[in-house]
Tab-separated table of C-alpha atoms in Angstrom:
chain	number	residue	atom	x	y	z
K	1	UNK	CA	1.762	-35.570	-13.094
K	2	UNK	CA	0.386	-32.346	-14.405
K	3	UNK	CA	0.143	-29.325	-12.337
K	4	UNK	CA	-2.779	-27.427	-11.850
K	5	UNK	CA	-2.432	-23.601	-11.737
K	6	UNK	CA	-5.496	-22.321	-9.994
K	7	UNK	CA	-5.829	-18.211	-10.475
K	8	UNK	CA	-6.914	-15.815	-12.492
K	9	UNK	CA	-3.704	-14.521	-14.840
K	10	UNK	CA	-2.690	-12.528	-12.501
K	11	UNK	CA	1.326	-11.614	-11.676
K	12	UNK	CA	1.048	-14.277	-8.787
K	13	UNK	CA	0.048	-16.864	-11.063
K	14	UNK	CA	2.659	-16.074	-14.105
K	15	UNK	CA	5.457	-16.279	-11.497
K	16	UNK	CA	4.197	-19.903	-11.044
K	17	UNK	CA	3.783	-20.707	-14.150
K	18	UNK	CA	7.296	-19.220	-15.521
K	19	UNK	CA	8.774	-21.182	-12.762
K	20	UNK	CA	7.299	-24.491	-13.913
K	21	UNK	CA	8.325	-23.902	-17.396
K	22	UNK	CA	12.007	-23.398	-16.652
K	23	UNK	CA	11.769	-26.600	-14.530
K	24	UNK	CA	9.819	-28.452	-17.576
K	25	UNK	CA	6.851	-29.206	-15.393
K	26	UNK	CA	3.988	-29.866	-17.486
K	27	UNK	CA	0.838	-27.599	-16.167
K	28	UNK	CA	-2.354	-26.326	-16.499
K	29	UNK	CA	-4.132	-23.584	-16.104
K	30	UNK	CA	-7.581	-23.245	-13.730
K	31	UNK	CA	-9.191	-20.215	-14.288
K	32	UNK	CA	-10.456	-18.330	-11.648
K	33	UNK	CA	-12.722	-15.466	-12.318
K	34	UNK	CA	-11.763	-12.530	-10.023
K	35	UNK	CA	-14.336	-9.986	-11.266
K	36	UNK	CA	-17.507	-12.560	-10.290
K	37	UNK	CA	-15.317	-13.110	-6.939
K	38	UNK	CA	-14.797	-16.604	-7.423
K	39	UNK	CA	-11.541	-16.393	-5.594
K	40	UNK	CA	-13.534	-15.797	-2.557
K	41	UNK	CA	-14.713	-19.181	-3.148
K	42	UNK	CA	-14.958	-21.047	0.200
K	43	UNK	CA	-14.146	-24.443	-2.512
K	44	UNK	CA	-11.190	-21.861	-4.077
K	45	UNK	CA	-9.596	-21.017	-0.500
K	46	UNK	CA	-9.760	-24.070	0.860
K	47	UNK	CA	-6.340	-24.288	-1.893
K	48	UNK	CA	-4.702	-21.917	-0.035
K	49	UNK	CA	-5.088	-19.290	3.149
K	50	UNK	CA	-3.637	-16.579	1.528
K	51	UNK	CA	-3.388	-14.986	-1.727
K	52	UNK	CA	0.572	-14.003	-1.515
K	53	UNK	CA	2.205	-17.631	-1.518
K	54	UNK	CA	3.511	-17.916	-4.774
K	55	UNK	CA	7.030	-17.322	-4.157
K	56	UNK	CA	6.661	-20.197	-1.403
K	57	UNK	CA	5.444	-22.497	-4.354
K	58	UNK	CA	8.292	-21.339	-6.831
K	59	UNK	CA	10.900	-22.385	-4.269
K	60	UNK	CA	8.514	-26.269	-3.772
K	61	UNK	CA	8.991	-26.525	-7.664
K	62	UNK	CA	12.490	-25.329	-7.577
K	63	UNK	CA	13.272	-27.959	-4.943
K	64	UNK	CA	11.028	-31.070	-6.114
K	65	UNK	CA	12.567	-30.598	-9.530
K	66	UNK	CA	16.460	-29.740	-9.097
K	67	UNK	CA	17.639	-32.585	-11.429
K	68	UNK	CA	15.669	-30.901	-13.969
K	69	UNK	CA	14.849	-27.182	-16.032
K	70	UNK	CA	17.069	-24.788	-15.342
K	71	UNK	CA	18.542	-24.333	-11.608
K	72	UNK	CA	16.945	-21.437	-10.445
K	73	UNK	CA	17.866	-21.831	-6.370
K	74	UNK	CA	21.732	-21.175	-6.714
K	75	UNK	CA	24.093	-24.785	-7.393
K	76	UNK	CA	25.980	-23.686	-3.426
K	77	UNK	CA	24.025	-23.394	-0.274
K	78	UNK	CA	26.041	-19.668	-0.322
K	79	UNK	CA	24.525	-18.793	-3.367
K	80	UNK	CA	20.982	-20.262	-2.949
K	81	UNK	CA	21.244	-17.979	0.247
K	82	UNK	CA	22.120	-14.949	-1.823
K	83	UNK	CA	18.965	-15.861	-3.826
K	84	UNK	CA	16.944	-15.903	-0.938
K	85	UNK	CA	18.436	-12.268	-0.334
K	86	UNK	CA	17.384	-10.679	-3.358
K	87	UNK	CA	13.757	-12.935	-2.952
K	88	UNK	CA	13.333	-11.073	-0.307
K	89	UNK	CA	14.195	-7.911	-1.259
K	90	UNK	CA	11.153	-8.182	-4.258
K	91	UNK	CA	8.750	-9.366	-1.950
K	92	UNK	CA	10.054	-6.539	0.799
K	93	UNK	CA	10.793	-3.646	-0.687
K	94	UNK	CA	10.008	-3.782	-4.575
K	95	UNK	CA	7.132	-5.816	-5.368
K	96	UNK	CA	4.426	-3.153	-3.181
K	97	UNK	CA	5.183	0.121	-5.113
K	98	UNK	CA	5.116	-1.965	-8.061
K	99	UNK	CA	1.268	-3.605	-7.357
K	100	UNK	CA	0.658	-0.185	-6.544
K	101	UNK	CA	1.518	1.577	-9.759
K	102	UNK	CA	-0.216	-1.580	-11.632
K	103	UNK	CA	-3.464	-1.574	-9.963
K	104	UNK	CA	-3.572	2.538	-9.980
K	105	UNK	CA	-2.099	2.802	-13.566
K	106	UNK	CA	-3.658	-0.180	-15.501
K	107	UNK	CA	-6.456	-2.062	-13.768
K	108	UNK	CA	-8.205	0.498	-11.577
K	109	UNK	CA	-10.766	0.708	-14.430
K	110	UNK	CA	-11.686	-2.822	-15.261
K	111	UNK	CA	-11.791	-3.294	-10.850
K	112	UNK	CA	-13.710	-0.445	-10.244
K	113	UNK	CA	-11.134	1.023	-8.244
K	114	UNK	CA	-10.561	4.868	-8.123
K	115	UNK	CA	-7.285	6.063	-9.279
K	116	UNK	CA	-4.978	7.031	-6.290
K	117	UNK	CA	-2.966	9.733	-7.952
K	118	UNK	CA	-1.302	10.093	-4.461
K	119	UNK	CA	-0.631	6.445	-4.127
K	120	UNK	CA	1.064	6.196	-7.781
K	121	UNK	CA	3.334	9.565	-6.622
K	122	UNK	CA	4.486	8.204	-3.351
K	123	UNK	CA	5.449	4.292	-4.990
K	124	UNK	CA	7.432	5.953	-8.487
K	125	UNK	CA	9.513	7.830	-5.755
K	126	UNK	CA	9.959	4.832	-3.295
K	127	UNK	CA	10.701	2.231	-6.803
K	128	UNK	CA	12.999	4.681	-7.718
K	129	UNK	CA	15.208	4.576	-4.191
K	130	UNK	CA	14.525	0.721	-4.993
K	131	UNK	CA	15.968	0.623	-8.711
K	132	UNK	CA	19.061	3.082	-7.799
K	133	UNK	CA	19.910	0.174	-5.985
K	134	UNK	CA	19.139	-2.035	-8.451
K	135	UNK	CA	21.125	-0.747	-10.961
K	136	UNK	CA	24.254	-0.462	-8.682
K	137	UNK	CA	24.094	-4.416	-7.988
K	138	UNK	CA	23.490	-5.093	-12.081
K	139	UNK	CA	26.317	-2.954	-12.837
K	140	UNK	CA	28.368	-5.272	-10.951
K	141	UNK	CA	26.295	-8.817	-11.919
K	142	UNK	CA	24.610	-9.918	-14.549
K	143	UNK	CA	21.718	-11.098	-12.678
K	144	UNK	CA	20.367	-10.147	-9.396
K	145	UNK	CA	21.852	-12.996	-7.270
K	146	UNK	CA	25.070	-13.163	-9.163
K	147	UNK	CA	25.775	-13.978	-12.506
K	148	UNK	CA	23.440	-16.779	-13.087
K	149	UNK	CA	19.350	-16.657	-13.989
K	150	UNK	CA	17.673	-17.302	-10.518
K	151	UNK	CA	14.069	-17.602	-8.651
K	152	UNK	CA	15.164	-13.885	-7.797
K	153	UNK	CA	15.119	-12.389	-11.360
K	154	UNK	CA	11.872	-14.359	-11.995
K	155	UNK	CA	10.375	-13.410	-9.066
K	156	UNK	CA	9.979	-10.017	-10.802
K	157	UNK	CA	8.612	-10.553	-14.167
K	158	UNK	CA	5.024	-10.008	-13.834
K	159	UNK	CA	5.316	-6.810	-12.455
K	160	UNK	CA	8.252	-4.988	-14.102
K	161	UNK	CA	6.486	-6.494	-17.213
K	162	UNK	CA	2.897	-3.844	-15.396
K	163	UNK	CA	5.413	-1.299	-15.478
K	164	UNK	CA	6.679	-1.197	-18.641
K	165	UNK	CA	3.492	-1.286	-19.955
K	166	UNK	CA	2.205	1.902	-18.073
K	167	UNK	CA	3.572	5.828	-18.905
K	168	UNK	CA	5.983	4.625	-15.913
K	169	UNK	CA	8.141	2.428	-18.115
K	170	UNK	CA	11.003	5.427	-17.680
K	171	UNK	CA	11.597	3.681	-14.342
K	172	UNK	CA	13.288	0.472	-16.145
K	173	UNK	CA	14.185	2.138	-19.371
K	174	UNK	CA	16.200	4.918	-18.131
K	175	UNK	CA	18.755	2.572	-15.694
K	176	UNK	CA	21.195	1.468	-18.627
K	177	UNK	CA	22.043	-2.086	-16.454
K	178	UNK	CA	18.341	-2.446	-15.098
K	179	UNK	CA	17.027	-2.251	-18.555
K	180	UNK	CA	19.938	-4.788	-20.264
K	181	UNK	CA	18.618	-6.706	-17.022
K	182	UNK	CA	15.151	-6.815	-17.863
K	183	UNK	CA	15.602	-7.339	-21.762
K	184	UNK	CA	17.790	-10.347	-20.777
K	185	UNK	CA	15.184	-12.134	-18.584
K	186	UNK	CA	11.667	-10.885	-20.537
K	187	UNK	CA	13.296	-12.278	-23.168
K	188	UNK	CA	13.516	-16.057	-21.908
K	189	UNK	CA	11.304	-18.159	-23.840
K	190	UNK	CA	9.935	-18.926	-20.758
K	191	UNK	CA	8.153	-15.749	-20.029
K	192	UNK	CA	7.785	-15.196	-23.620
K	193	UNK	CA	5.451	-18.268	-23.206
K	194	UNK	CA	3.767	-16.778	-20.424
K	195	UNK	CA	2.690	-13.457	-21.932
K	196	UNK	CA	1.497	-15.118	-24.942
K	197	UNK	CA	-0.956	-17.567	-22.728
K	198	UNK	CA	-2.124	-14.308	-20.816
K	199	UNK	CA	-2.810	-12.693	-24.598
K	200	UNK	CA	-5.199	-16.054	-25.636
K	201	UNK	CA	-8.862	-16.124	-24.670
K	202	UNK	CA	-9.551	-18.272	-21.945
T	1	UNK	CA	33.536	-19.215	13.229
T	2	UNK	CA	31.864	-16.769	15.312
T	3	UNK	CA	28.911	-15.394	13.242
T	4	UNK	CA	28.640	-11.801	13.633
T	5	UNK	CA	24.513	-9.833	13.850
T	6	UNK	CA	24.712	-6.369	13.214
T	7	UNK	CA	21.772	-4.174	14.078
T	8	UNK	CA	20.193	-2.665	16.468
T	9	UNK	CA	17.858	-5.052	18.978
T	10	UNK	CA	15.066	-4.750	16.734
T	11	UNK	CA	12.745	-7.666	15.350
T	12	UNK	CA	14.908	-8.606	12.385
T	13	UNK	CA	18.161	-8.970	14.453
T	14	UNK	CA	15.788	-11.224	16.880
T	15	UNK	CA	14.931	-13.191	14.237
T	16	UNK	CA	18.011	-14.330	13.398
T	17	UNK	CA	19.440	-14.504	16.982
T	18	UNK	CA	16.663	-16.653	17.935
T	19	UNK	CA	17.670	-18.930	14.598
T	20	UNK	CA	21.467	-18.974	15.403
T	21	UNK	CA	20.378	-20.263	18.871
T	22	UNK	CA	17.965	-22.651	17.870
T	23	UNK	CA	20.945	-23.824	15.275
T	24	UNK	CA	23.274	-24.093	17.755
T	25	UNK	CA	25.871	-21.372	16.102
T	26	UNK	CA	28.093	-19.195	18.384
T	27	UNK	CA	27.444	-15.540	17.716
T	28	UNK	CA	28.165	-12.241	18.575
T	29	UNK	CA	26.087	-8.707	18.723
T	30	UNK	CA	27.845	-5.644	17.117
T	31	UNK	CA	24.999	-2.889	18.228
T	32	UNK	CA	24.195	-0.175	15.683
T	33	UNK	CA	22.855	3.022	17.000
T	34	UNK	CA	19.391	3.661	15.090
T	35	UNK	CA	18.758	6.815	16.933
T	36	UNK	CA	22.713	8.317	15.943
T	37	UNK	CA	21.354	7.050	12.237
T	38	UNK	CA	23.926	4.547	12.426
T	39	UNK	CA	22.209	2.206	10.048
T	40	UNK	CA	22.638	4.739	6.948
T	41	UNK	CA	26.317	4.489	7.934
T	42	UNK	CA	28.371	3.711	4.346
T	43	UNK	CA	30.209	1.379	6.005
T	44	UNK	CA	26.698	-0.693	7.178
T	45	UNK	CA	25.114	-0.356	4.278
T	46	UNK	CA	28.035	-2.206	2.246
T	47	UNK	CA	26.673	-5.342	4.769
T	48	UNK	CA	22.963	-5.396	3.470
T	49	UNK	CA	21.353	-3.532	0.585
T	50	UNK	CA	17.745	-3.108	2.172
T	51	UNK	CA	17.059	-3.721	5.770
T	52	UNK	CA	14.350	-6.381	5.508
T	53	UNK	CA	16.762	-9.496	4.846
T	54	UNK	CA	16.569	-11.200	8.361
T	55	UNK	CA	14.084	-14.513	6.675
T	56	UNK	CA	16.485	-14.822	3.352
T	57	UNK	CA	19.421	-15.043	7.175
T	58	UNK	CA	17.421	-17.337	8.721
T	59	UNK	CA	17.141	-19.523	5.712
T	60	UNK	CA	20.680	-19.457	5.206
T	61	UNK	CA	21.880	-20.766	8.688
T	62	UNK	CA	19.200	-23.344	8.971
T	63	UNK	CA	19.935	-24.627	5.841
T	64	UNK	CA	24.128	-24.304	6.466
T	65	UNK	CA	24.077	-26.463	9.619
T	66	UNK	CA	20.872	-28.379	8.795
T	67	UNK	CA	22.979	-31.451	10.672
T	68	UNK	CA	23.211	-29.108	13.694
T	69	UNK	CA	20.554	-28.076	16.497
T	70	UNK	CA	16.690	-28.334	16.029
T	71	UNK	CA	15.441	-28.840	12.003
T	72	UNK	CA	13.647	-25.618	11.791
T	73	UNK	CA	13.372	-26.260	8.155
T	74	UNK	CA	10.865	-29.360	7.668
T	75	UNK	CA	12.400	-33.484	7.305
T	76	UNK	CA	11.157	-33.333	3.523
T	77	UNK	CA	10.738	-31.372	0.696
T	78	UNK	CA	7.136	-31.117	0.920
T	79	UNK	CA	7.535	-30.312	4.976
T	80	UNK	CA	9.336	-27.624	3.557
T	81	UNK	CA	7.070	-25.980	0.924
T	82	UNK	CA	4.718	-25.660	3.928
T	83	UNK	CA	7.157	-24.061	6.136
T	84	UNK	CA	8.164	-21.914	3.258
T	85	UNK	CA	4.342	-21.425	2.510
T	86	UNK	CA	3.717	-19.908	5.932
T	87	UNK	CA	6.630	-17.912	6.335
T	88	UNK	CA	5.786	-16.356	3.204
T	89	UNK	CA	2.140	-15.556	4.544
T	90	UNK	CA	3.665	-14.270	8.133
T	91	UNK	CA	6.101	-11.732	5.852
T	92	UNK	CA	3.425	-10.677	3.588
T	93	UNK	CA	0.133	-11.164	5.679
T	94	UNK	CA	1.252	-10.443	9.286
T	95	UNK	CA	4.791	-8.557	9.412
T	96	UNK	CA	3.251	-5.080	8.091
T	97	UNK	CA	0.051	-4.899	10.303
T	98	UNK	CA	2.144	-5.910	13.287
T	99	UNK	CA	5.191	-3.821	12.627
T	100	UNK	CA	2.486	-0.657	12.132
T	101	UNK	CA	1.073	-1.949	15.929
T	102	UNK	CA	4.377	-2.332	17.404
T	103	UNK	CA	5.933	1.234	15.866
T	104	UNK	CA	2.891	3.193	16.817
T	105	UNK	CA	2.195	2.076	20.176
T	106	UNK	CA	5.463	1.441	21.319
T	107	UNK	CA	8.298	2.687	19.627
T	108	UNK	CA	6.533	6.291	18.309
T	109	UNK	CA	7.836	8.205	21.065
T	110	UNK	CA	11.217	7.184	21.413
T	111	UNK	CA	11.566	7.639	17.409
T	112	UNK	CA	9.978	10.832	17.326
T	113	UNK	CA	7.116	9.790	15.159
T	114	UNK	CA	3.233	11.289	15.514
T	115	UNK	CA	1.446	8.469	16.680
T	116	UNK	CA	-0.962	7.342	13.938
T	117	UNK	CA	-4.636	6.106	15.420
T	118	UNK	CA	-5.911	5.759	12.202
T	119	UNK	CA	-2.882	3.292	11.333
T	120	UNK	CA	-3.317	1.646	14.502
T	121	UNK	CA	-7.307	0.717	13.876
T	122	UNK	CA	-6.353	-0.233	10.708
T	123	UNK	CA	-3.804	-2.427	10.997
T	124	UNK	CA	-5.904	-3.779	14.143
T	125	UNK	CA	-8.915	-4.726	12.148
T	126	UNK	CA	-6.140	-6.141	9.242
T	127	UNK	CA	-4.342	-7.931	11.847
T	128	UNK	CA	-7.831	-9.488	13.444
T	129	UNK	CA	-8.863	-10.921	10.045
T	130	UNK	CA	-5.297	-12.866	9.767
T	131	UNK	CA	-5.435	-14.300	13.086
T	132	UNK	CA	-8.212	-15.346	12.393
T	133	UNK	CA	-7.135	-17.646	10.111
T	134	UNK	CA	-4.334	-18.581	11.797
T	135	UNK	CA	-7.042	-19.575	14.769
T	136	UNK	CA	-8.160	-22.035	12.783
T	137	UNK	CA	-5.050	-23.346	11.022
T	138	UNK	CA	-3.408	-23.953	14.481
T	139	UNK	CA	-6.944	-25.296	15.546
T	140	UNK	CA	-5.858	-28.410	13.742
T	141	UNK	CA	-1.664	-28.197	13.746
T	142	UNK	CA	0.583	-27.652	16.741
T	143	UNK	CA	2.545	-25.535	14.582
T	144	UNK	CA	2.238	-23.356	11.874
T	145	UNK	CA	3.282	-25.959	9.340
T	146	UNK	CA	2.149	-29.048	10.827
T	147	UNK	CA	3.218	-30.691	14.283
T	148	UNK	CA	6.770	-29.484	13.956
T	149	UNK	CA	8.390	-25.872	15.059
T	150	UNK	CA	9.989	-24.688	12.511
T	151	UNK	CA	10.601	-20.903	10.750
T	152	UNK	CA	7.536	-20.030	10.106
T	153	UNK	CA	6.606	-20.104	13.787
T	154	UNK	CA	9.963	-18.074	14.778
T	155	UNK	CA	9.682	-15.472	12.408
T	156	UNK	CA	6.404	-14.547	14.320
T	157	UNK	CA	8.724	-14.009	17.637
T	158	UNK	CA	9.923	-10.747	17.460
T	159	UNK	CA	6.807	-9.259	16.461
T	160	UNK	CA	4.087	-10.959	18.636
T	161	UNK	CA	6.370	-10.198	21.793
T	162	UNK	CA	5.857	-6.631	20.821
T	163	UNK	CA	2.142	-6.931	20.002
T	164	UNK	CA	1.680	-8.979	23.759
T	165	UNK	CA	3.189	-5.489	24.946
T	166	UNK	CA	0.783	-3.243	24.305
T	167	UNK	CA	-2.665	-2.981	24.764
T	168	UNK	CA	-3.673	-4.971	22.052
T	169	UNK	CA	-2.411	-8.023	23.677
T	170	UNK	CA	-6.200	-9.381	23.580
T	171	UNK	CA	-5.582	-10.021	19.547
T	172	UNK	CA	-3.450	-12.854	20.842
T	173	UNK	CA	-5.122	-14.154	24.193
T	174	UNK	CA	-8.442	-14.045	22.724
T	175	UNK	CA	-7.991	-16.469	20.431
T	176	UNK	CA	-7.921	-19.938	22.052
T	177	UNK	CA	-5.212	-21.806	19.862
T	178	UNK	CA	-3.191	-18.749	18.500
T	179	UNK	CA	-2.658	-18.004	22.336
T	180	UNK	CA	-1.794	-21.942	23.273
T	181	UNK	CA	1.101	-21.621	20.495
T	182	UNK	CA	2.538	-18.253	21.165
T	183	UNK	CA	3.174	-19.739	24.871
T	184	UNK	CA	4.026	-22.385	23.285
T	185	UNK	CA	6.418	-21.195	21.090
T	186	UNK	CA	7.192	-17.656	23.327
T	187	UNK	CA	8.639	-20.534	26.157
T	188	UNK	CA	11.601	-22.177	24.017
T	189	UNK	CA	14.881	-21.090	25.701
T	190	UNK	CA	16.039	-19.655	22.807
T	191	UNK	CA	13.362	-16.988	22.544
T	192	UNK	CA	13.986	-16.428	26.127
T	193	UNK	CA	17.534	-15.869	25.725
T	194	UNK	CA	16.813	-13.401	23.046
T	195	UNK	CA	14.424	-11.296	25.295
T	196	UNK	CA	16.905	-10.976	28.265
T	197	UNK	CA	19.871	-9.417	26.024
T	198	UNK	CA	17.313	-7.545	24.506
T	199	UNK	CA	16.732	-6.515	28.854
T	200	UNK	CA	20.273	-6.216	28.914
T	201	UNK	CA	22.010	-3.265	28.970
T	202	UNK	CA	24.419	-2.652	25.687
């Protein structure tokens, strides 16, 4: 069976798609055009409620598929629990001064947003709380949930991949063990097959 | 083994009281004093990194002594992808509009913060949309994931009870179905056990 990916190419719908291509799950993309508001869709939403459930469908994938890809949930039910941890911690605490600085910094233009110069100020100080910590636990592990490759490093691709693409990148660049973290995972083929697909036309 | 929750008798600690119970697993409180700052403590903070870790807990112990108590985490894989998909939308679609509800109506004084009544309407008119959904989701499932409690209902515990609380109580009763499962779900013995030691004195 191939998987349909419904979304625009947005960081919700590369943390999918990463996750299936660790796991070997053959997929496919649906676009969905965002600036004509076609994820507002009634035919689109009837898919799903929300639009913040894609670390819900990493850990389906993760599941279905555990005899194959790469084990991304933890091989002990103790470590699959420290996964869920550090999950929770990007969902919690990292991933919303993140989407902030991505929005604000790179796609407040093209979505007609105006720049929140207060917004970006207030999320680089609270990311940077959030990375000190960071860079304690990767000083200590290789990878956020220990020292294997987990849901919880891919989790945060998409948008540590926003940030170093903005004037921001200091935030990953300057943390000697976050940014040996981060040129570990963005170098995966995996992801490297993910920011190529966002680079194509559609 | 006696497991031990650490915190202070807020929602998180509920949550995973109200999971131990439901799970059947002996535990005991060790209170932390929020208003002597106890929780920046060194010694705490070598327990948990960031304080929003209570689902990744929950996950954990359901999973640990899935042979044990009430199945809170779906019979099947794809049971649990939907449990998984709706706790996901109650952490990132319902938690911060209700936690803004419940700290500004109830907790402001006692924590010395200036009551917000912008926040408040905000998070109101937020918090109306989601239940909204939810309304018609449960229109057609007992349960959040399908006809089976599971942790995607309980994580809503803590933070409902606090929204029933205040004067906004009508988000919940209004709304036919969302109010039939919150008594629903508000009556298990293991919620109530969790709201008389929270009545208790410490």
């Amino acid at each position: 069976m191939v998987v349909k990916v419904y979304g625009p190419m947005c960081g919700c719908a590369k943390r999918v798609m990463v996750c299936l291509t660790e796991k070997e799950v053959e997929f496919e993309t649906i676009p969905v055009d965002v600036f004509k508001g076609k994820h507002k869709d009634p035919e689109y939403l009837k898919l799903q409620y929300f639009d913040a459930e894609s670390r819900a469908i990493m850990r389906y994938y993760s599941e279905k598929y555990r005899s194959q890809g790469v084990e991304l949930l933890g091989k002990t039910i103790e470590e699959r629990g420290i996964v869920e941890q550090w999950l929770e911690v990007e969902a919690q605490n990292f991933h919303s001064h993140a989407y902030n600085l991505a929005i604000h910094l790179l796609f407040a233009k093209p979505f007609g947003i105006t720049q929140d110069l207060k917004l970006i100020e207030e999320s680089e100080a609270k990311l940077e709380k959030v990375l000190n910590i960071y860079e304690e636990r990767l000083s200590k592990n290789k990878y956020l949930a220990g020292d294997f490759f987990s849901l919880a490093d891919m989790s945060h691709l998409p948008f540590t991949e926003y940030i170093v693409n903005t004037e921001k990148v200091y935030l990953i660049r300057d943390r000697k063990h976050v940014s040996a973290w981060w040129n570990n995972i963005s170098n995966r083929p995996s992801w490297k097959k993910v920011v190529e697909m966002d680079k194509a036309p559609i």
